[in-house]
CSV table of C-alpha atoms in Angstrom, one decimal:
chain,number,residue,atom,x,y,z
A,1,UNK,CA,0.0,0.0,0.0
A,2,UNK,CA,2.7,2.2,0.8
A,3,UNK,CA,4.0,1.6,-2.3
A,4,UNK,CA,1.6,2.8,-4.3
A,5,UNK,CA,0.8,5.6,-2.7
A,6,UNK,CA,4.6,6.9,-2.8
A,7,UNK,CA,4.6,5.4,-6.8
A,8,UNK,CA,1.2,8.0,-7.0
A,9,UNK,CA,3.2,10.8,-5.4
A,10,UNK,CA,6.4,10.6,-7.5
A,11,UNK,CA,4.7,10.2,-10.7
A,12,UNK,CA,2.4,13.4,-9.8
A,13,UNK,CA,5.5,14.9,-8.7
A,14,UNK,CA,7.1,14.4,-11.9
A,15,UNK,CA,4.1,15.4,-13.8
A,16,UNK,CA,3.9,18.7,-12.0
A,17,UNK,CA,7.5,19.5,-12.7
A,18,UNK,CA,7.0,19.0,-16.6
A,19,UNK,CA,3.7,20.9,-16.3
A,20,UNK,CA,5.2,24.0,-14.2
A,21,UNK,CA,8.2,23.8,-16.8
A,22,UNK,CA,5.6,24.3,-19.8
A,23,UNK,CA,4.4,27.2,-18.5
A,24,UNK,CA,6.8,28.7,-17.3
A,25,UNK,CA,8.5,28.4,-21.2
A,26,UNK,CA,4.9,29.9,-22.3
A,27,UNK,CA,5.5,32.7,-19.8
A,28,UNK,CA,9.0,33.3,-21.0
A,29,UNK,CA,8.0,33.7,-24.7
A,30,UNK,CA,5.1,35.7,-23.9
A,31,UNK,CA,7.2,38.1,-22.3
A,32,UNK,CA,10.0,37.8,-25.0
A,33,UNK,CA,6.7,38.9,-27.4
A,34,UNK,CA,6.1,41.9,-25.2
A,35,UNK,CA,10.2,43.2,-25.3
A,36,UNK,CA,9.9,43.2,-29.0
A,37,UNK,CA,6.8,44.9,-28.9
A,38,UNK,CA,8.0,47.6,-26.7
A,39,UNK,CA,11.9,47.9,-28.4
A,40,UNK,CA,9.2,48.3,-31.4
A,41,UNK,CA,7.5,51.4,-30.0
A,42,UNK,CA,10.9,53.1,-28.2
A,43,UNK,CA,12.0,52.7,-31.3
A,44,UNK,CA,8.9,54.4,-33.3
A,45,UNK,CA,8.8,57.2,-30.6
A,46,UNK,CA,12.7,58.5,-31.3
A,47,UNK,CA,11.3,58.5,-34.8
A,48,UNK,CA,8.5,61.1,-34.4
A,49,UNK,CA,11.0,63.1,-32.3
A,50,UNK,CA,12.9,63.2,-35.0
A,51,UNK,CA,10.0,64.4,-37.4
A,52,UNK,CA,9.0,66.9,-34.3
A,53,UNK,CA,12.8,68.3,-33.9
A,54,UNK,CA,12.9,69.1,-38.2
A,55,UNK,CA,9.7,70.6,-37.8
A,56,UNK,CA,10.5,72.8,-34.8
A,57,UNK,CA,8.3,71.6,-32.5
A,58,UNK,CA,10.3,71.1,-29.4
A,59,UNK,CA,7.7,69.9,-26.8
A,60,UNK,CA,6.1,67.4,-29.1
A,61,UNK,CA,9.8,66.0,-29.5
A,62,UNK,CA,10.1,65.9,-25.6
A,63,UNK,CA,6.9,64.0,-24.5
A,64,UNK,CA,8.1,61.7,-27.6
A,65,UNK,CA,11.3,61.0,-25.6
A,66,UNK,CA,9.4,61.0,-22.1
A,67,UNK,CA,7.6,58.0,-23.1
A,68,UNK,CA,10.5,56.3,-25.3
A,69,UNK,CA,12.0,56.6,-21.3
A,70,UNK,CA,9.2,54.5,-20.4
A,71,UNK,CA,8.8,52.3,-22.7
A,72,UNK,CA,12.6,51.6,-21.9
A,73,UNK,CA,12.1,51.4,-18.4
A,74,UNK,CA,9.4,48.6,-19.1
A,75,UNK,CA,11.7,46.5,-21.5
A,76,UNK,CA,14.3,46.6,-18.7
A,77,UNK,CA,11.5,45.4,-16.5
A,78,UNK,CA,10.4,42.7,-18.7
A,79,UNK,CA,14.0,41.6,-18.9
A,80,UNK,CA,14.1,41.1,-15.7
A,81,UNK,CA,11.4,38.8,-15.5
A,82,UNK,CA,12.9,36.9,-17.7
A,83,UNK,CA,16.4,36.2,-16.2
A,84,UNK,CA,14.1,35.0,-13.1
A,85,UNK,CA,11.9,32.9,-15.2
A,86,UNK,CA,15.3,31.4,-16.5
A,87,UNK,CA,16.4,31.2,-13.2
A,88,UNK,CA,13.3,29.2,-11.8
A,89,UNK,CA,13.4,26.8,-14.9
A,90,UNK,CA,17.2,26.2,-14.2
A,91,UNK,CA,16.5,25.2,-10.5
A,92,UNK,CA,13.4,23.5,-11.4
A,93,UNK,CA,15.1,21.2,-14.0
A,94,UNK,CA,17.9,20.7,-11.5
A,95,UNK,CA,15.4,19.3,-9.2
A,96,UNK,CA,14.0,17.2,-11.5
A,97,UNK,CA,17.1,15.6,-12.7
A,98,UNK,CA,18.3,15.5,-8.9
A,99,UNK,CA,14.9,13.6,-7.8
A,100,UNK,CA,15.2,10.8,-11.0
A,101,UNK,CA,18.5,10.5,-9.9
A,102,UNK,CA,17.5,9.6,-6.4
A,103,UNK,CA,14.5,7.3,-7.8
A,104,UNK,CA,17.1,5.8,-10.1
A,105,UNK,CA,19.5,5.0,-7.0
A,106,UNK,CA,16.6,3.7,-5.0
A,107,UNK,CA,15.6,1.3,-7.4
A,108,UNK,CA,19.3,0.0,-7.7
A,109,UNK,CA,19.3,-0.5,-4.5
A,110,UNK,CA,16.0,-2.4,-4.1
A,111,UNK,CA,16.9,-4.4,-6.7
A,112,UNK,CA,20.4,-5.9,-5.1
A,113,UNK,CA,18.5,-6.2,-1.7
A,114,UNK,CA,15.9,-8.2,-3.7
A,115,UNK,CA,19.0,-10.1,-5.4
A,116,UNK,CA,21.1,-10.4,-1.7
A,117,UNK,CA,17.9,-11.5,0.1
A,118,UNK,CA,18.5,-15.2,-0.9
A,119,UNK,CA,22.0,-15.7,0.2
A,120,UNK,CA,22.0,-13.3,3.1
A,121,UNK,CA,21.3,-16.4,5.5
A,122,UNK,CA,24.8,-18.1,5.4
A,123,UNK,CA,23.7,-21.1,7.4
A,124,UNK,CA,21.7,-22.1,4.5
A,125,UNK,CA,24.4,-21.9,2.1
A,126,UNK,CA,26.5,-23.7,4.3
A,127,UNK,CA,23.7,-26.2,4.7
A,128,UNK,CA,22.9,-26.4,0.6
A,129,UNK,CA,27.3,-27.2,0.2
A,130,UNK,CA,27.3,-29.9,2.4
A,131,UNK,CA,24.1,-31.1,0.4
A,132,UNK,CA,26.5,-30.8,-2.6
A,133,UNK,CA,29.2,-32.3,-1.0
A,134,UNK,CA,27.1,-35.1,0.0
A,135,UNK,CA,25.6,-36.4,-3.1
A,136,UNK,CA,29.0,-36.1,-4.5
A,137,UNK,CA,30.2,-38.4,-2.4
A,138,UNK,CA,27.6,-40.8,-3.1
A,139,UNK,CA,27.9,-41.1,-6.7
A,140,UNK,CA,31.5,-41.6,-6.1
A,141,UNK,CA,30.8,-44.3,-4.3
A,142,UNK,CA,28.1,-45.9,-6.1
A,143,UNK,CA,30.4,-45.8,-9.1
A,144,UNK,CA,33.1,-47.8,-7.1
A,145,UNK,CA,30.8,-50.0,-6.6
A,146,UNK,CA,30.0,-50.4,-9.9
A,147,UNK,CA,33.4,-51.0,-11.0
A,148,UNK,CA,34.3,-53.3,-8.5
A,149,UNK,CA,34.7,-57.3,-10.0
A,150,UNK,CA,31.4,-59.8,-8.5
A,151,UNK,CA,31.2,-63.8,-8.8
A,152,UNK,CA,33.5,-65.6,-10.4
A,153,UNK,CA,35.6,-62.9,-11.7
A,154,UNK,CA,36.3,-61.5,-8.1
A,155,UNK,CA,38.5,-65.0,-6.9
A,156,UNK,CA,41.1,-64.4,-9.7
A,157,UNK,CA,44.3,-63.0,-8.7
A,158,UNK,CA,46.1,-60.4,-10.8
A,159,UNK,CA,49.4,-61.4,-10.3
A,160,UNK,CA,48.8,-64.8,-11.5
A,161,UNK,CA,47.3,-63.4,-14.4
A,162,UNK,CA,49.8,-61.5,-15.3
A,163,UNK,CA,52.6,-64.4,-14.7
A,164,UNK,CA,50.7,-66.7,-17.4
A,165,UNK,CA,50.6,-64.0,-19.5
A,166,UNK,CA,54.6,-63.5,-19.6
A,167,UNK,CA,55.2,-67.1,-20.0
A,168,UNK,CA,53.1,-67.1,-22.7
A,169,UNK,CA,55.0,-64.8,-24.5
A,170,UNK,CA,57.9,-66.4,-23.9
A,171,UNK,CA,56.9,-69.7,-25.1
A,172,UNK,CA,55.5,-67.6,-28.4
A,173,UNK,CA,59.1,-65.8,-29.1
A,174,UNK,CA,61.2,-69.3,-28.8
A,175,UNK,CA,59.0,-70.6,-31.0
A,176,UNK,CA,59.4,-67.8,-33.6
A,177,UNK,CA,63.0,-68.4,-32.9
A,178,UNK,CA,63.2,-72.2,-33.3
A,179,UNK,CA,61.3,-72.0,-37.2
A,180,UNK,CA,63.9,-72.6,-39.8
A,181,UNK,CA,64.6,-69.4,-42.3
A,182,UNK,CA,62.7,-70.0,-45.3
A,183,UNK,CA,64.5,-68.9,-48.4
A,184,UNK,CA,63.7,-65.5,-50.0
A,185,UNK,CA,62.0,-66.2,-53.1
A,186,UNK,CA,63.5,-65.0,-56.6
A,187,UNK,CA,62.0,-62.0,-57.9
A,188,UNK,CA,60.7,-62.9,-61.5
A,189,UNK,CA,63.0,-60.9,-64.3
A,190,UNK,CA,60.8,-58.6,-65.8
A,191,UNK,CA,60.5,-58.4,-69.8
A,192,UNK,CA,59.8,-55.1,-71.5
A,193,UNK,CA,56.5,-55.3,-73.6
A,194,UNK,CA,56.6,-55.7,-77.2
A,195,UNK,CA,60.3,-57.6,-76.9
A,196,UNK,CA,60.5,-61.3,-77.3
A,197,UNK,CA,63.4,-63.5,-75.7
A,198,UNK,CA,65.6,-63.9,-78.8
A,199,UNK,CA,66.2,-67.6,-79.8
A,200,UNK,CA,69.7,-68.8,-82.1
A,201,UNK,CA,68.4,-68.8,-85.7
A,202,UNK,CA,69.0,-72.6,-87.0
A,203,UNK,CA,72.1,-72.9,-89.3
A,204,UNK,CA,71.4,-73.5,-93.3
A,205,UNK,CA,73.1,-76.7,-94.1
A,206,UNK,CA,75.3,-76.5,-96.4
A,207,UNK,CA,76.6,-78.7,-99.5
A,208,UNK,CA,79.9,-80.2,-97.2
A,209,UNK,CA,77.6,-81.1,-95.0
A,210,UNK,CA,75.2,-83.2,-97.1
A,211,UNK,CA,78.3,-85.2,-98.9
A,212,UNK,CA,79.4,-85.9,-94.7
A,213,UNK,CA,76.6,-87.4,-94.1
A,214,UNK,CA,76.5,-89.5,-97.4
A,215,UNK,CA,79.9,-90.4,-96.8
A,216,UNK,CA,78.9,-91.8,-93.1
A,217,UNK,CA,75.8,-93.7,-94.1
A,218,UNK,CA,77.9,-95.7,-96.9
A,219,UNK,CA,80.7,-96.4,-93.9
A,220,UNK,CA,78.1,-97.7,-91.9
A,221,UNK,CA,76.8,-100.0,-94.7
C-alpha cells in the first residue's frame, strides 16, 4: 500500500514538474513577445522626435522622448522577468534531474536487496554445500561399486594373471626363434612389352655337310 501511494506521489511529482516547466517556457516567450513589442514602439517614438525636432516643434519631440523613457524602463522590466523565469526553470530542472536520480539509485538499491535476500542467510548456504558435498560423495561411491569385479571374476588373482601371460609370451618368441629361415623367393626378371626373348636362328646346311653325311651312311653300310 505504501508503495503505491509513494509510486502516486512521484509520478504526480514528476508530472507537475514538466507541467510547471511548460508554463513557465509559455511565460517566457510571452514576455519575449512583449520586449519586441516595446523595443518596437521606443524605437517608433525616437522617430517622431525626430520628425517633431525638423519641424520645430520642441515639446512634441520631448513627450516623444518622455515616453520612449518609459517604454525603456518597461523592456528593462520585462528583462528582468525573464532572467528569473530562467532562473526558476534552471532550478526546477535541477530538481527534476536531482529527484530521477535519487529514484534511479533507489531502485538499484532495491533491486540488489531483492538479489542479496537469498544468500544473506549463510547457514543455509552452508547447509545447501554440504548437500552438494554429500551427493558427491555418493555417486563416487556408487560408481566404485559399480566397478568393482562380482562372482566368479572376483577370486582371480592379478598377479597370476599377469605371470601366465609372460610365460606365454615367452613360449611364443622361442617358438618364432626355433622356425627354420625360409629362403627369400626369386623375384621374376621382368621383360619389356613388345620384346621377345631372342632364340639362335637354326644354321642353313650346307653342300659339305650333305656329302658328310653321305659319306657316313655308306661307312656304316
Amino acid at each position: 500500500m505504501f508503495n503505491r501511494v509513494f509510486g502516486k506521489g512521484k509520478q504526480q511529482s514528476q508530472t507537475n514538474a514538466v507541467a510547471t516547466l511548460d508554463k513557465l517556457n509559455e511565460t517566457l516567450e510571452m514576455l519575449e513577445k512583449k520586449e519586441k513589442v516595446l523595443i518596437k514602439k521606443a524605437s517608433a517614438e525616437v522617430e517622431k522626435a525626430k520628425e517633431y525636432t525638423r519641424s520645430k516643434n520642441k515639446r512634441a519631440a520631448i513627450q516623444c522622448l518622455k515616453r520612449k523613457r518609459l517604454y525603456e524602463q518597461q523592456i528593462e522590466q520585462l528583462g528582468n522577468f525573464q532572467l528569473r523565469v530562467h532562473d526558476q526553470m534552471i532550478l526546477l530542472e535541477g530538481a527534476k534531474a536531482t529527484t530521477e536520480t535519487v529514484d534511479a539509485l533507489r531502485t538499484g538499491a532495491s533491486a540488489m536487496k531483492a538479489m542479496h535476500k537469498t544468500t544473506r542467510n549463510i547457514d543455509d548456504l552452508d547447509k545447501t554445500m554440504d548437500e552438494i558435498n554429500e551427493q558427491t560423495e555418493n555417486m563416487k561411491q556408487i560408481q566404485e561399486a559399480l566397478s568393482t569385479p562380482i562372482g566368479a571374476t572376483a577370486d582371480f588373482d592379478e598377479d597370476e594373471l599377469e605371470a601366465e601371460l609372460e610365460e606365454l609370451e615367452g613360449a611364443e618368441l622361442e617358438e618364432q626363434l626355433l622356425q627354420p629361415a625360409t629362403a627369400a623367393p626369386v623375384a621374376p626378371v621382368s621383360i619389356p612389352s613388345g620384346r621377345q626373348p631372342t632364340r639362335p636362328a637354326p644354321q642353313k646346311s650346307t653342300a659339305e655337310d650333305d656329302e658328310l653325311a653321305a659319306l657316313q651312311a655308306e661307312m656304316a653300310l
